[in-house]
Structures are given as structure tokens and as C-alpha cells.
Tab-separated table of C-alpha atoms and ligand atoms in Angstrom:
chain	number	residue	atom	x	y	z
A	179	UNK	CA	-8.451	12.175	25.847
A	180	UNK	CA	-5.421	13.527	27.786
A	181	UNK	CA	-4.365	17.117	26.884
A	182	UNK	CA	-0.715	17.643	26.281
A	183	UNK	CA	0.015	20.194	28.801
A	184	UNK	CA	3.159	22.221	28.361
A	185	UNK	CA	4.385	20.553	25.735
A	186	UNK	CA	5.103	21.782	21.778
A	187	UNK	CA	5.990	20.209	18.928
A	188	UNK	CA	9.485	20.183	19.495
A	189	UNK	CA	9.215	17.740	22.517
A	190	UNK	CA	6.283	15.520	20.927
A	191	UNK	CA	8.035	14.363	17.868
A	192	UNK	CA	11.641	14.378	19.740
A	193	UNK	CA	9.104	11.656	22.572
A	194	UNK	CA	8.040	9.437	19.782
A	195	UNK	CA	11.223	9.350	17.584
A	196	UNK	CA	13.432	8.536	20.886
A	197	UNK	CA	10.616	5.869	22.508
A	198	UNK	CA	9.490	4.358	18.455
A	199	UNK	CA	5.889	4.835	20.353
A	200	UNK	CA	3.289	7.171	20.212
A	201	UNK	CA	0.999	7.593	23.277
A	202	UNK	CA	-3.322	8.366	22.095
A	203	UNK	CA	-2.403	12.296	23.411
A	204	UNK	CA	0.316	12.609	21.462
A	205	UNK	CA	-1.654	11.066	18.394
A	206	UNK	CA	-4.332	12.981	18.738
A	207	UNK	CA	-2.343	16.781	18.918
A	208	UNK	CA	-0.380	15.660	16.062
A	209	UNK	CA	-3.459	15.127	14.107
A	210	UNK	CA	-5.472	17.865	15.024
A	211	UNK	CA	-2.731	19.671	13.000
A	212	UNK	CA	-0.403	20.979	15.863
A	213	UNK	CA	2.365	19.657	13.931
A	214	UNK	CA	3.233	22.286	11.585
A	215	UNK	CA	6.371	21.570	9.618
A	216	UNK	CA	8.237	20.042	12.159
A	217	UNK	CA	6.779	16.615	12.260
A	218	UNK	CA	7.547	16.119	8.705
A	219	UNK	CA	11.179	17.583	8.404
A	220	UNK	CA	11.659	14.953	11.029
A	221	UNK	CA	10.460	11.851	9.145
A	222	UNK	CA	12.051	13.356	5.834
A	223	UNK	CA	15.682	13.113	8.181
A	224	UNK	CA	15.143	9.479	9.382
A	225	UNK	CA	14.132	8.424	5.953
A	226	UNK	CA	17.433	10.302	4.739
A	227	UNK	CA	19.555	8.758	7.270
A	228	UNK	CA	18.387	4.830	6.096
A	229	UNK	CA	17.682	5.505	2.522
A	230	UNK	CA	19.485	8.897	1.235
A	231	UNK	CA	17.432	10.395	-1.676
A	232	UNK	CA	16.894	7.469	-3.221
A	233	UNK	CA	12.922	7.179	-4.384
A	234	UNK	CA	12.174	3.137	-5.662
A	235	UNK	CA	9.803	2.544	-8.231
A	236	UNK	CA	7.504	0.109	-8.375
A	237	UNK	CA	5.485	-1.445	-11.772
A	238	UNK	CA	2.254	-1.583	-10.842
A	239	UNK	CA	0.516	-4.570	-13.070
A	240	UNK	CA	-3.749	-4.865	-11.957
A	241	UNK	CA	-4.041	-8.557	-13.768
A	242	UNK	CA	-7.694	-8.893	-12.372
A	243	UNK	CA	-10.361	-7.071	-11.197
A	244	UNK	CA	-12.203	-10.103	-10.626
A	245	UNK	CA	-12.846	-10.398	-6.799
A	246	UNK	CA	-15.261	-12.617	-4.752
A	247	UNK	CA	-15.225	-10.145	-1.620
A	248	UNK	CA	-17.886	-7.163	-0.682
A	249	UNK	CA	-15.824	-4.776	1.271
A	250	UNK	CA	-17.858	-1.831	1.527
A	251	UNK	CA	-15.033	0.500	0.375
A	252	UNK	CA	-14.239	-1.474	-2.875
A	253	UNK	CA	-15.286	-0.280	-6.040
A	254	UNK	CA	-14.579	-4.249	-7.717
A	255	UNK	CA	-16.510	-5.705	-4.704
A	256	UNK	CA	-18.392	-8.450	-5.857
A	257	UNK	CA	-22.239	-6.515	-5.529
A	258	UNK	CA	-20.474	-4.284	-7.899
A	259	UNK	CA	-22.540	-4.922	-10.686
A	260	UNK	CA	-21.498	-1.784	-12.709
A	261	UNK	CA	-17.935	-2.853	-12.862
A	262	UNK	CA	-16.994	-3.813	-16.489
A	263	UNK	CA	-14.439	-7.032	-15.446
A	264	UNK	CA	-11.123	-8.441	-17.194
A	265	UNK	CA	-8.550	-10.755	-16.275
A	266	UNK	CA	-5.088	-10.283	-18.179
A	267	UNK	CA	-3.256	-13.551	-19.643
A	268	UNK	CA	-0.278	-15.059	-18.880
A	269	UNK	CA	1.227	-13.305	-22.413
A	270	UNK	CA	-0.423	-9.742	-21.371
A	271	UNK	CA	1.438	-10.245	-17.952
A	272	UNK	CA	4.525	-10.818	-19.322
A	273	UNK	CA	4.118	-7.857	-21.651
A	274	UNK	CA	3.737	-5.704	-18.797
A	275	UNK	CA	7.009	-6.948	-17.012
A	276	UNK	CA	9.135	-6.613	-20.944
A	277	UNK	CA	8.130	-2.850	-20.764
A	278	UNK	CA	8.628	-2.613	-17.317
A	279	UNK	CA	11.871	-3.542	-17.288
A	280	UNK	CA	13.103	-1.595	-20.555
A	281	UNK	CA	11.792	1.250	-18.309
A	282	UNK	CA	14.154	0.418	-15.669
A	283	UNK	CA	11.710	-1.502	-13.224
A	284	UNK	CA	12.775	-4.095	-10.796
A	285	UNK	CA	10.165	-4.733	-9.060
A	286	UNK	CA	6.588	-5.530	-10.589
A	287	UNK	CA	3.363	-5.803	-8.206
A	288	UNK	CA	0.886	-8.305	-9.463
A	289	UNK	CA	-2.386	-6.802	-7.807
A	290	UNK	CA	-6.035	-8.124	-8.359
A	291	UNK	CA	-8.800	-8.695	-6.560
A	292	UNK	CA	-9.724	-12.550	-4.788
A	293	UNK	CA	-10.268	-14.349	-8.115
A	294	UNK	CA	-10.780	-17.973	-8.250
A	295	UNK	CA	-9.825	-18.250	-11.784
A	296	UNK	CA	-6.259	-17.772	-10.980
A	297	UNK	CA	-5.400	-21.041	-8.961
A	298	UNK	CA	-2.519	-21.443	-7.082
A	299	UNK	CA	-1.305	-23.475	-10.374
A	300	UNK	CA	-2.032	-20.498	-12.663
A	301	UNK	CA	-0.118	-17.848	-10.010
A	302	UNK	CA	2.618	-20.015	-9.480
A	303	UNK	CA	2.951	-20.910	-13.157
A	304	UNK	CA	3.274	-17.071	-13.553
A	305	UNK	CA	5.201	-16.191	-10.928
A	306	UNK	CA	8.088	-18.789	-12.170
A	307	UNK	CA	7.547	-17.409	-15.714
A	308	UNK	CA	8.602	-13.609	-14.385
A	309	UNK	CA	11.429	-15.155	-12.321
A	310	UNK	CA	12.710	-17.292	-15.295
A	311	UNK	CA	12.597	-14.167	-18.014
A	312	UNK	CA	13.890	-11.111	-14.847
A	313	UNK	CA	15.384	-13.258	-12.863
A	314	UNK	CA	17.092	-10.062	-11.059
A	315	UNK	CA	13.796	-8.547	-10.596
A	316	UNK	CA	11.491	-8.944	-6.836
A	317	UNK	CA	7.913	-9.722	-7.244
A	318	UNK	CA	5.240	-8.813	-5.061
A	319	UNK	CA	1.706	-10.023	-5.040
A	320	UNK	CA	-1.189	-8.012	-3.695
A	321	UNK	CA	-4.295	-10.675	-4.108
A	322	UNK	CA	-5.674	-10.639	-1.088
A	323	UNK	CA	-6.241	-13.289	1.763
A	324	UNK	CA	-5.287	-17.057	0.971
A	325	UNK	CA	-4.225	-20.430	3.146
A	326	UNK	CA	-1.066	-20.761	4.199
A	327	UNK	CA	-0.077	-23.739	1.736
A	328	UNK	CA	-1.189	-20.878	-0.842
A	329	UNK	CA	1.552	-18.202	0.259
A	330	UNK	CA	3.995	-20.871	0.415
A	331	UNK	CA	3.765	-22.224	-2.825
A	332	UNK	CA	4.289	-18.862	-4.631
A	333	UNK	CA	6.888	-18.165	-2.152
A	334	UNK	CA	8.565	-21.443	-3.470
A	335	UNK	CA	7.597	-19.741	-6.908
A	336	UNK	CA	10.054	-16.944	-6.940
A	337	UNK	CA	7.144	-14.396	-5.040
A	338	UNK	CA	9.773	-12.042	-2.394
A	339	UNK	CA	6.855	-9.582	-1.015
A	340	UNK	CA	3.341	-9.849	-0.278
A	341	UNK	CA	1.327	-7.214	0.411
A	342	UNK	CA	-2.097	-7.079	2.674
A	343	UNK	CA	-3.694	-3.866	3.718
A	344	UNK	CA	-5.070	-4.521	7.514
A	345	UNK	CA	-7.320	-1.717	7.127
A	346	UNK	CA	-7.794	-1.119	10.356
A	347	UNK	CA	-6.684	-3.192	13.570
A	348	UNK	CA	-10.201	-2.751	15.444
A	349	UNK	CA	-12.682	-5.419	15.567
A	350	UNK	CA	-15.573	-2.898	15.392
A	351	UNK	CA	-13.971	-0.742	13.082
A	352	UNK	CA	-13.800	-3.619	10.844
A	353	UNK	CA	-16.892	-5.106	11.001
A	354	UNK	CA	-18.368	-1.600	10.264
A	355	UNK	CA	-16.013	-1.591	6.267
A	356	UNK	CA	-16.585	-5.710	5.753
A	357	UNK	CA	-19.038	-8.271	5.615
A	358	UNK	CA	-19.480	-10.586	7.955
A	359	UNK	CA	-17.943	-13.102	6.215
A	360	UNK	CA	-14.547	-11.671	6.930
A	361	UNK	CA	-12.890	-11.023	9.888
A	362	UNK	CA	-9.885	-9.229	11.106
A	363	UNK	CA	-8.428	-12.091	12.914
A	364	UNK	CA	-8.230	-14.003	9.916
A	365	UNK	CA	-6.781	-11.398	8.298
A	366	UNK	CA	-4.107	-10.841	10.842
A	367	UNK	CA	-3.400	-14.312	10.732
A	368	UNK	CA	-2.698	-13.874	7.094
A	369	UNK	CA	-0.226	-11.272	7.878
A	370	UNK	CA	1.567	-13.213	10.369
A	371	UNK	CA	1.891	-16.661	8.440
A	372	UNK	CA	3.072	-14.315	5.325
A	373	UNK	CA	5.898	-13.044	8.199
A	374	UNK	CA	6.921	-16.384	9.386
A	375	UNK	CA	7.124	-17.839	5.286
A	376	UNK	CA	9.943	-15.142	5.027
A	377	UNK	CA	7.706	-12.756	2.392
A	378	UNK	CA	8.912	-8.843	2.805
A	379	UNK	CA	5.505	-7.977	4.032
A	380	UNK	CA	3.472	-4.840	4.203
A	381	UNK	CA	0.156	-3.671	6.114
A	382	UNK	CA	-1.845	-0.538	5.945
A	383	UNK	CA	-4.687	0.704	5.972
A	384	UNK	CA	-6.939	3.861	4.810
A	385	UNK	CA	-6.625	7.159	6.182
A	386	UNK	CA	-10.300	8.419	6.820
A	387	UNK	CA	-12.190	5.433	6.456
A	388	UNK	CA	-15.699	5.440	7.525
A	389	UNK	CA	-16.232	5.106	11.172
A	390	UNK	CA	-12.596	5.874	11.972
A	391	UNK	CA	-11.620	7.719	14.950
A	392	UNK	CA	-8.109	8.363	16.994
A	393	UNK	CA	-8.582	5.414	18.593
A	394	UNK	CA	-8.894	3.277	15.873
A	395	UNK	CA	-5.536	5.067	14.749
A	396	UNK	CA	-3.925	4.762	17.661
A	397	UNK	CA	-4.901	0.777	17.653
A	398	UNK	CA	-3.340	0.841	13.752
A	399	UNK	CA	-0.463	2.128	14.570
A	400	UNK	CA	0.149	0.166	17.753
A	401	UNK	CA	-0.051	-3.430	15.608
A	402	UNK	CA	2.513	-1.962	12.865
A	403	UNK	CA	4.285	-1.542	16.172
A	404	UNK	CA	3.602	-5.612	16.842
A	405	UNK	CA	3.998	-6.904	13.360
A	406	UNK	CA	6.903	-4.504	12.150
A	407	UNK	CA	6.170	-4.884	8.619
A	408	UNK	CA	8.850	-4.016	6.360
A	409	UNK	CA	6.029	-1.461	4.434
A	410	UNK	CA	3.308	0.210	5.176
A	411	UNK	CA	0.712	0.943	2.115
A	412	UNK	CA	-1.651	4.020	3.603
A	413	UNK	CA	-3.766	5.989	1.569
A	414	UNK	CA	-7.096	8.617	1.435
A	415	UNK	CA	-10.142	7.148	1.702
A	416	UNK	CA	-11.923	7.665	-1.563
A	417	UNK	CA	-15.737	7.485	-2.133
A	418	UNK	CA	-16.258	5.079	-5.148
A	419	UNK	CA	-19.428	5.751	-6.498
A	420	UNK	CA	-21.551	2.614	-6.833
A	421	UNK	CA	-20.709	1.124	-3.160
A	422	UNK	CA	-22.537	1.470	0.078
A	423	UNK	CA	-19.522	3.981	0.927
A	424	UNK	CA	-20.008	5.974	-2.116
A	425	UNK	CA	-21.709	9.643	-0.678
A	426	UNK	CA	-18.942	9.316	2.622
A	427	UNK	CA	-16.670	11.834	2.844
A	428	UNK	CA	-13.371	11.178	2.023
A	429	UNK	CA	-9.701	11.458	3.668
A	430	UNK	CA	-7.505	14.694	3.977
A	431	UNK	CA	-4.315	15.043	2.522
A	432	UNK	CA	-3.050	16.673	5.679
A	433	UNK	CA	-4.210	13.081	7.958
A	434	UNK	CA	-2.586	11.261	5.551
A	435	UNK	CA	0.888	13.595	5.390
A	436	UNK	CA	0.975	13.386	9.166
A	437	UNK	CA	0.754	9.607	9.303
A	438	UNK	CA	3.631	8.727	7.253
A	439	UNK	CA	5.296	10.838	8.976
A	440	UNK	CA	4.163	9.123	12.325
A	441	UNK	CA	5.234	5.995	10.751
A	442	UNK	CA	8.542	6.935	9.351
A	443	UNK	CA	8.919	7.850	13.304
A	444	UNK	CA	7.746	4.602	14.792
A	445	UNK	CA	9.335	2.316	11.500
A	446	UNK	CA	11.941	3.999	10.543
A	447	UNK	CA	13.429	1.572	7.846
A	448	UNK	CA	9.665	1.075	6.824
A	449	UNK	CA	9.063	1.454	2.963
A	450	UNK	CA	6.748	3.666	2.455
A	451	UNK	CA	4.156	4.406	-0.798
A	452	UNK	CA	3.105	7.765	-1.532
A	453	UNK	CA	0.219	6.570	-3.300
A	454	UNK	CA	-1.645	6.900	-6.232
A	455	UNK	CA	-4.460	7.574	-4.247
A	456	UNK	CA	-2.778	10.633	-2.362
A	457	UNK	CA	-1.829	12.181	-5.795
A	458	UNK	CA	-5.624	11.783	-6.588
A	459	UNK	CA	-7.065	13.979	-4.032
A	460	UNK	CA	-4.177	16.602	-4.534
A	461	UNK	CA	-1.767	17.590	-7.561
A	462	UNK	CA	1.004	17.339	-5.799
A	463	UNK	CA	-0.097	14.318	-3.217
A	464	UNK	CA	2.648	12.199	-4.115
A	465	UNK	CA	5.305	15.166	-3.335
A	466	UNK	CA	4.005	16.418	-0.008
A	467	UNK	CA	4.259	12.406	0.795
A	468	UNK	CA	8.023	12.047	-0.454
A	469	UNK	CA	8.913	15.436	1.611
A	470	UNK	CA	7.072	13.397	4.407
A	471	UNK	CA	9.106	10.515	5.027
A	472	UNK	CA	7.735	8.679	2.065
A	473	UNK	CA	10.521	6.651	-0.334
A	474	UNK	CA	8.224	4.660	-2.324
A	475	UNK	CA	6.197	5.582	-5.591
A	476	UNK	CA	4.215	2.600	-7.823
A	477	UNK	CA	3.772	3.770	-11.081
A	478	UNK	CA	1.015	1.860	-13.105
A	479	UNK	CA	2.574	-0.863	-15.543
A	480	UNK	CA	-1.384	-2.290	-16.684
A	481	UNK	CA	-2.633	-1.952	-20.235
A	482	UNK	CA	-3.676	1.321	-20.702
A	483	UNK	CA	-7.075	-0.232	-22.311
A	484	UNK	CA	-7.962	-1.847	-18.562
A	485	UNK	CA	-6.845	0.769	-16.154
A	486	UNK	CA	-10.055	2.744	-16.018
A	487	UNK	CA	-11.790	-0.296	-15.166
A	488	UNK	CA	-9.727	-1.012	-12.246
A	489	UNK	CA	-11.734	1.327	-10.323
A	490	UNK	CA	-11.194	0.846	-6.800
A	491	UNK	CA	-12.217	4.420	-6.264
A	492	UNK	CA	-13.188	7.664	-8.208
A	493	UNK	CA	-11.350	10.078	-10.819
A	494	UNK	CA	-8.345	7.839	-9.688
A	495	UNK	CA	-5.272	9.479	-11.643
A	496	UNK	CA	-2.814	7.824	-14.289
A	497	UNK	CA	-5.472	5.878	-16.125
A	498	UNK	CA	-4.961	7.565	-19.407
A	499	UNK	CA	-1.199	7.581	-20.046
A	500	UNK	CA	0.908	5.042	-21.349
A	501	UNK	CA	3.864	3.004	-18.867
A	502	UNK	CA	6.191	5.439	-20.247
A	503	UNK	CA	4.663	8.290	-19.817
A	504	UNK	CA	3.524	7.405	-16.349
A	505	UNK	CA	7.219	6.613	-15.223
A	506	UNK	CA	8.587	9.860	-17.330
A	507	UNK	CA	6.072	12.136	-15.188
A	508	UNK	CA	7.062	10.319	-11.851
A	509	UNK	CA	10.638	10.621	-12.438
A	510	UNK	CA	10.051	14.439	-13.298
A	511	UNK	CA	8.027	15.296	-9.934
A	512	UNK	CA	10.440	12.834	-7.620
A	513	UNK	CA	13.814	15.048	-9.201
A	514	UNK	CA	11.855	18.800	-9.236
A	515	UNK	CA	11.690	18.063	-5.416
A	516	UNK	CA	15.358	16.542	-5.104
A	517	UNK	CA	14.994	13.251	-4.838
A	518	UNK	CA	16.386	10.514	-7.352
A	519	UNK	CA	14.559	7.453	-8.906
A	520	UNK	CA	16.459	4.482	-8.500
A	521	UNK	CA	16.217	1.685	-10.621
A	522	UNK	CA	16.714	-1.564	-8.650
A	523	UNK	CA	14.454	-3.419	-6.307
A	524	UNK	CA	14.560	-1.953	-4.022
A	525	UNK	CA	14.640	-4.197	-0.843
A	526	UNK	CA	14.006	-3.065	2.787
A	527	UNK	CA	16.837	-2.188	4.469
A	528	UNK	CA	17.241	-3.424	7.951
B	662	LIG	S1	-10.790	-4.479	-1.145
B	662	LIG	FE1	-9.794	-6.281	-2.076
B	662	LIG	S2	-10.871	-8.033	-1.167
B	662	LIG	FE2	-12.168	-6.256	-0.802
B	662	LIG	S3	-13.612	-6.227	-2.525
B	662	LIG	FE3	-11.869	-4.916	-3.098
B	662	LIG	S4	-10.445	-6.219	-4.218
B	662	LIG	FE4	-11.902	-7.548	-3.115
């Protein structure tokens, strides 16, 4: 690794906001926590300058935890055999959208794991359903990898966003979190075909994932460079319990912080989650994100009688309050820190 010689803060972030590139030296000082405030106060600017204040709000709605994959990370990976499994209806669904939308949501994220039982009949038949009842609302589905006539059809449904975690751009790197079965090329593929359809789409990955290094980083950040996604979903690592991942140590907040930052930098009309899984591993995860360059927050819209067992990792937060309590609380944090919900969808903004 290259030392940064001679150089502070001041020039590193001014480098990789003026180039929209990062070089592995420059990475690797920001992450070793060289940053101070700087770094963020930066992103926070760029993120004010394309968005203002605003904070969108997505309804989060985990319709299956069904899923015929073994990542290693995954607490409803299929060898999971302590996960207690549901699927929601087409009528549950739909339940979840009516209060979502009294709440003020505009947006709604159908997310489940790879489950057969919903057909591309059944998710299309869905997907027009939403559109038909909110027809001024943007749906995004989060299920996983599928064939390109797949996408297409619930693209043709009404579906405007598709999200797909890369998890991490290195062939190694992902061999060591996945099965054999499933390969990062594929997955890329996925990403790109979802691009070319005309889906909003977004990428991301885990921030201290087993066997990841500054490299592996610096190869992440350099293909949200390539695909320009128009988000970018990165959270902590989390140990779940019952997989092979479950004694690993988990990410930082301050590695996560300093990336969405670092992305804010490189994408700077990116949308940006400060996830659930950031507020997990800190009180006030979600906040230090928002201050960060962050603009994004998905409250959870799921029946509160399934959301424990959506388990991708431990002591995940929000599991135990109601849609309207969940939104109430988010709106509270997002305006004690100056920010301001806004209730539409929320579209990227080129
Ligand atoms: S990460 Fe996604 S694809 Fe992998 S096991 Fe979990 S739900 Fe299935």
C-alpha cells in the first residue's frame, strides 16, 4: 500500500470529490480513520446541494422469508433450519401498502428471499394490484437474482426499482460468503440487464464482511464507479447466529459512516439508505448516516406478527413496534437532527 505523503484530509477528500475516484491510498487513510469530521461534512454538502434536507421514506414490506439460496451471511438461507418461515398473501400485501400510504408512503419495497412459490404470475399479479390501488406510488422489489424475461415482466407490471446487493465485486471475496452454486458474474449480469430494462437500480454490499479487506473495497467501489447505480444499499455486517458466519465479528459503525460518505463523493446523486442494520449496532446509527451523506431511511411496513422472523441477522431493531410507530420514531430522529421527511417517492435525481 502507498502511503499518502504530505497530504491531510483537506486535500484527500477535495482529490476524490473533484476526480469522482478514489485511488487504494486514499481508501485506505480514509478508513484507517484519518478522516475526522471533514470527510463527512463534505458528503453531508453534496447531498445538500442535489437533495436539500429532504430525507425519503421508504415502506419496507418482507412478504417472504422463504429463500432457496445458502449465502453464508443469511440468517433465512436455506440450511437454516431454525428459521420459523411465512409467506404473506396477496390481501396481507395489500394491507401493508393501505397503511403505508395513510402514513404518507410512496414508495413500498417488496423484499423476500428467492422463493419459488411466488412465480412470475403471482409477482406480477401483485405488482399490477399495488399499481392499480396507488397508482402514484413507485415499487421496488428486492427478491433476489432472476432471468431477464423475469425482470421484464414485472417491469411491464408497474415494478420502477429493483434492488440487488453485489456484496462484494471480488471473485474470491465472493466465493469465500456464497456457495458455489452462485457466482458473481451472474450476479453482475443481473445488475446490468436490470440497468438496460430501465429499473432505478441499486447495488451494495456489507461493510465488514468476512474476508474483506481494502482491496476488496477498493474493487466495490470501483464497479459502483462502472455501473453508476442510482442507490447504493450498504450496511454492518451482522453475525446471525445459526449460520456458518455466526461467531465472526461484525462491522464498525465508523467503516460504515466513512463509506457513505466515500460514496456520496464518488455518486453524488446516489440514494443512499441509512439502514436498519446501522441503527442496530448503534442508537443513533441511522443519524450519524443522515449527517453522512445519507438521504434515505426504510422504515418497516411488515406485520408486526412476522418481523422477528425475518431474521437476516441478530437483535435487528424495529421488530416490535407497529408501522406507525416505526414511521413516528423515524420522523422524530430525521427532524431532532434537521432534516425533513418527505412524503413522495422519491425518485433519483439526475
Ligand atoms: S442473502 Fe438473499 S439470496 Fe442469500 S440466502 Fe439470504 S435471502 Fe437468500
Amino acid at each position: 500500500m502507498i502511503a499518502i505523503l504530505g497530504d491531510d484530509v483537506i486535500s484527500v477528500v477535495a482529490d476524490i470529490e473533484r476526480k469522482k475516484n478514489i485511488t487504494k491510498a486514499e481508501l485506505q487513510y480514509l478508513l484507517e480513520g484519518n478522516e475526522g469530521e471533514l470527510l463527512g461534512q463534505r458528503a453531508a454538502a453534496v447531498r445538500q446541494e442535489i437533495y436539500g434536507q429532504a430525507v425519503f421514506i421508504r415502506g419496507l414490506i418482507e412478504f417472504t422469508n422463504y429463500c432457496k439460496n445458502n449465502c453464508y451471511y443469511c440468517g433465512i438461507r436455506r440450511g437454516n433450519k431454525l428459521a420459523e418461515r411465512y409467506r404473506l398473501t396477496e390481501e396481507e400485501i395489500l394491507a401493508c401498502c393501505q397503511e403505508g400510504y395513510r402514513l404518507g408512503f410512496r414508495t413500498f419495497v417488496l423484499q423476500g428471499g428467492e422463493d419459488e412459490y411466488f412465480t412470475d404470475a403471482r409477482m406480477c399479479h401483485i405488482i399490477r394490484s399495488i399499481k392499480e390501488q396507488y397508482p402514484d406510488c413507485a415499487i421496488t422489489l428486492s427478491i433476489g437474482e432472476k432471468s431477464a424475461e423475469s425482470y421484464q415482466q414485472y417491469f411491464q407490471a408497474g415494478a420502477d426499482r429493483y434492488l440487488l446487493r453485489h456484496e462484494t465485486a471480488n471473485e474470491a471475496h465472493y466465493s469465500q460468503l456464497h456457495p458455489a452454486e452462485m457466482s458473481l458474474q451472474h450476479r453482475k449480469k443481473c445488475l446490468y440487464t436490470l440497468r438496460d430494462i430501465g429499473y432505478q437500480v441499486g447495488a451494495g454490499f456489507m461493510v465488514g464482511s468476512p474476508g474483506q479487506t481494502v482491496d476488496t473495497l477498493y474493487e466495490d467501489l470501483q464497479f459502483l464507479r462502472e455501473l453508476k447505480p442510482h442507490m447504493v444499499g450498504i450496511g454492518p455486517f451482522i453475525p446471525q447466529h445459526a449460520t456458518p458466519f455466526g461467531q465472526k465479528p461484525g462491522g464498525t459503525v465508523e467503516r460504515t459512516v466513512t463509506l457513505l460518505s466515500i460514496i456520496r463523493l464518488l455518486l453524488p446523486h446516489v440514494l443512499l439508505p441509512a439502514t436498519t442494520a446501522l441503527g442496530t449496532i448503534d442508537p443513533v446509527g441511522r443519524e450519524k448516516g443522515l449527517r453522512a451523506g445519507a438521504n434515505v431511511v426504510m422504515p418497516n411496513l411488515s406485520p408486526k406478527s412476522v418481523r422477528k422472523k425475518y431474521a437476516l441477522y441478530d437483535a435487528k431493531i424495529c421488530t416490535g413496534e407497529e408501522a406507525a410507530e416505526c414511521i413516528n420514531c423515524l420522523k422524530n430522529r430525521v427532524e431532532s437532527i434537521g432534516y425533513t421527511v418527505v412524503c413522495d417517492r422519491g425518485d433519483y435525481r439526475p
